PDB file of C-alpha atoms in Angstrom:
ATOM      1  CA  UNK A 115      -0.293  -0.149  -0.105  1.00 42.00           C
ATOM      2  CA  UNK A 116       1.292   3.775  -0.938  1.00 46.00           C
ATOM      3  CA  UNK A 117       2.201   5.833   2.209  1.00 46.00           C
ATOM      4  CA  UNK A 118       2.604   9.565   1.848  1.00 47.00           C
ATOM      5  CA  UNK A 119       5.247  11.546   3.586  1.00 49.00           C
ATOM      6  CA  UNK A 120       4.824  10.986   7.492  1.00 50.00           C
ATOM      7  CA  UNK A 121       3.641   7.347   7.500  1.00 50.00           C
ATOM      8  CA  UNK A 122      -0.356   7.923   6.639  1.00 49.00           C
ATOM      9  CA  UNK A 123      -2.130   5.121   4.191  1.00 50.00           C
ATOM     10  CA  UNK A 124      -2.672   7.110   1.501  1.00 50.00           C
ATOM     11  CA  UNK A 125      -6.452   6.664   0.923  1.00 49.00           C
ATOM     12  CA  UNK A 126      -6.379   8.718   3.959  1.00 47.00           C
ATOM     13  CA  UNK A 127      -3.613  11.374   2.521  1.00 48.00           C
ATOM     14  CA  UNK A 128      -4.094  15.248   3.602  1.00 46.00           C
ATOM     15  CA  UNK A 129      -4.331  17.071   0.576  1.00 47.00           C
ATOM     16  CA  UNK A 130      -2.898  20.549   0.084  1.00 44.00           C
ATOM     17  CA  UNK A 131      -3.235  21.917  -3.579  1.00 46.00           C
ATOM     18  CA  UNK A 132       0.129  24.856  -3.847  1.00 44.00           C
ATOM     19  CA  UNK A 133       0.663  27.193  -7.232  1.00 45.00           C
ATOM     20  CA  UNK A 134       3.686  24.367  -7.772  1.00 48.00           C
ATOM     21  CA  UNK A 135       2.210  20.953  -6.429  1.00 47.00           C
ATOM     22  CA  UNK A 136      -0.073  19.355  -4.663  1.00 51.00           C
ATOM     23  CA  UNK A 137       1.634  17.209  -1.476  1.00 49.00           C
ATOM     24  CA  UNK A 138       0.572  14.579   1.317  1.00 54.00           C
ATOM     25  CA  UNK A 139       1.291  16.041   5.289  1.00 53.00           C
ATOM     26  CA  UNK A 140      -0.413  18.978   5.532  1.00 52.00           C
ATOM     27  CA  UNK A 141      -3.068  18.396   9.198  1.00 50.00           C
ATOM     28  CA  UNK A 142      -5.126  21.586   8.201  1.00 57.00           C
ATOM     29  CA  UNK A 143      -5.956  20.904   5.211  1.00 60.00           C
ATOM     30  CA  UNK A 144      -8.553  18.282   4.006  1.00 69.00           C
ATOM     31  CA  UNK A 145      -8.435  14.616   4.395  1.00 78.00           C
ATOM     32  CA  UNK A 146     -10.275  12.168   0.635  1.00 81.00           C
ATOM     33  CA  UNK A 147     -10.479   8.955   1.433  1.00 88.00           C
ATOM     34  CA  UNK A 148     -10.278   5.966  -1.303  1.00 89.00           C
ATOM     35  CA  UNK A 149     -14.345   6.281  -2.176  1.00 90.00           C
ATOM     36  CA  UNK A 150     -13.688  10.284  -2.603  1.00 89.00           C
ATOM     37  CA  UNK A 151     -10.433   9.945  -5.095  1.00 91.00           C
ATOM     38  CA  UNK A 152     -12.666   7.012  -7.451  1.00 91.00           C
ATOM     39  CA  UNK A 153     -15.386   8.739  -7.420  1.00 91.00           C
ATOM     40  CA  UNK A 154     -13.774  12.254  -8.780  1.00 92.00           C
ATOM     41  CA  UNK A 155     -11.999   9.890 -10.914  1.00 93.00           C
ATOM     42  CA  UNK A 156     -14.730   8.401 -12.521  1.00 92.00           C
ATOM     43  CA  UNK A 157     -16.588  12.240 -12.307  1.00 93.00           C
ATOM     44  CA  UNK A 158     -13.666  13.231 -14.699  1.00 93.00           C
ATOM     45  CA  UNK A 159     -13.706  10.486 -16.991  1.00 93.00           C
ATOM     46  CA  UNK A 160     -16.826  10.577 -17.603  1.00 91.00           C
ATOM     47  CA  UNK A 161     -16.762  15.117 -18.437  1.00 91.00           C
ATOM     48  CA  UNK A 162     -14.396  13.355 -20.342  1.00 90.00           C
ATOM     49  CA  UNK A 163     -15.932  11.217 -22.133  1.00 87.00           C
ATOM     50  CA  UNK A 164     -18.775  13.495 -22.413  1.00 87.00           C
ATOM     51  CA  UNK A 165     -15.992  16.241 -24.111  1.00 86.00           C
ATOM     52  CA  UNK A 166     -14.580  14.537 -26.286  1.00 85.00           C
ATOM     53  CA  UNK A 167     -17.055  13.410 -28.794  1.00 85.00           C
ATOM     54  CA  UNK A 168     -18.145  17.229 -29.622  1.00 85.00           C
ATOM     55  CA  UNK A 169     -14.185  17.560 -30.283  1.00 82.00           C
ATOM     56  CA  UNK A 170     -14.925  15.023 -32.202  1.00 83.00           C
ATOM     57  CA  UNK A 171     -17.719  15.995 -34.042  1.00 85.00           C
ATOM     58  CA  UNK A 172     -15.348  19.647 -34.497  1.00 83.00           C
ATOM     59  CA  UNK A 173     -12.138  17.677 -36.548  1.00 81.00           C
ATOM     60  CA  UNK A 174     -14.990  15.463 -38.996  1.00 81.00           C
ATOM     61  CA  UNK A 175     -16.524  18.510 -39.260  1.00 81.00           C
ATOM     62  CA  UNK A 176     -12.816  21.035 -40.007  1.00 79.00           C
ATOM     63  CA  UNK A 177     -11.961  17.964 -42.502  1.00 74.00           C
ATOM     64  CA  UNK A 178     -14.706  17.961 -44.656  1.00 75.00           C
ATOM     65  CA  UNK A 179     -14.651  21.885 -44.507  1.00 73.00           C
ATOM     66  CA  UNK A 180     -10.965  21.111 -45.566  1.00 65.00           C
ATOM     67  CA  UNK A 181     -12.578  18.631 -48.397  1.00 68.00           C
ATOM     68  CA  UNK A 182     -15.337  21.407 -49.603  1.00 66.00           C
ATOM     69  CA  UNK A 183     -11.540  23.572 -49.814  1.00 66.00           C
ATOM     70  CA  UNK A 184     -10.002  21.165 -51.929  1.00 68.00           C
ATOM     71  CA  UNK A 185     -13.140  21.012 -54.459  1.00 66.00           C
ATOM     72  CA  UNK A 186     -13.725  24.609 -54.616  1.00 65.00           C
ATOM     73  CA  UNK A 187      -9.997  24.486 -55.809  1.00 70.00           C
ATOM     74  CA  UNK A 188     -10.191  21.847 -58.260  1.00 69.00           C
ATOM     75  CA  UNK A 189     -13.392  23.248 -59.600  1.00 71.00           C
ATOM     76  CA  UNK A 190     -11.141  27.293 -60.211  1.00 74.00           C
ATOM     77  CA  UNK A 191      -8.989  24.847 -61.594  1.00 76.00           C
ATOM     78  CA  UNK A 192     -11.284  23.890 -64.254  1.00 80.00           C
ATOM     79  CA  UNK A 193     -10.947  26.578 -66.281  1.00 83.00           C
ATOM     80  CA  UNK A 194      -7.233  26.668 -66.990  1.00 81.00           C
ATOM     81  CA  UNK A 195      -6.983  23.443 -67.750  1.00 81.00           C
ATOM     82  CA  UNK A 196      -9.158  23.272 -70.367  1.00 86.00           C
ATOM     83  CA  UNK A 197      -7.853  26.585 -72.025  1.00 87.00           C
ATOM     84  CA  UNK A 198      -4.065  24.488 -71.664  1.00 87.00           C
ATOM     85  CA  UNK A 199      -6.114  21.568 -73.120  1.00 90.00           C
ATOM     86  CA  UNK A 200      -6.775  23.692 -76.123  1.00 91.00           C
ATOM     87  CA  UNK A 201      -3.587  24.832 -76.428  1.00 91.00           C
ATOM     88  CA  UNK A 202      -2.251  21.379 -76.548  1.00 90.00           C
ATOM     89  CA  UNK A 203      -4.119  21.125 -78.351  1.00 91.00           C
ATOM     90  CA  UNK A 204      -3.568  23.179 -81.704  1.00 91.00           C
ATOM     91  CA  UNK A 205       0.321  23.126 -80.752  1.00 90.00           C
ATOM     92  CA  UNK A 206      -0.735  18.944 -81.978  1.00 91.00           C
ATOM     93  CA  UNK A 207      -2.360  20.625 -84.327  1.00 90.00           C
ATOM     94  CA  UNK A 208       1.144  22.148 -85.541  1.00 90.00           C
ATOM     95  CA  UNK A 209       3.637  20.182 -84.574  1.00 90.00           C
ATOM     96  CA  UNK A 210       1.027  18.015 -88.017  1.00 88.00           C
ATOM     97  CA  UNK A 211       1.607  20.209 -90.006  1.00 87.00           C
ATOM     98  CA  UNK A 212       5.093  21.430 -89.718  1.00 88.00           C
ATOM     99  CA  UNK A 213       5.752  17.377 -90.599  1.00 86.00           C
ATOM    100  CA  UNK A 214       3.785  16.977 -93.772  1.00 84.00           C
ATOM    101  CA  UNK A 215       5.031  20.472 -94.239  1.00 83.00           C
ATOM    102  CA  UNK A 216       8.617  18.390 -94.273  1.00 79.00           C
ATOM    103  CA  UNK A 217       7.652  15.389 -96.164  1.00 73.00           C
TER     104      UNK A 217
END
């Protein structure tokens, strides 16, 4: 069994919170039983689960926004792609004409 600095069992540890860290051993502080600590931990786990669900939803939405942004930018690229395809076709035609002229 874990014991605090003054030899008491950890479940009866007296806790004083300072700005740096909590520690055991101040007889004027509050006493927490093991049951109190387990209850507090369970409440923290439930709070974490409650907060993590909306976080995952927000993360998924942000991912879909990024996908939508990529689609918008690909739509913006479509006119440039069409222009390049037209230019490419003209160059192929010109190349074929030059080949025919050289034969």
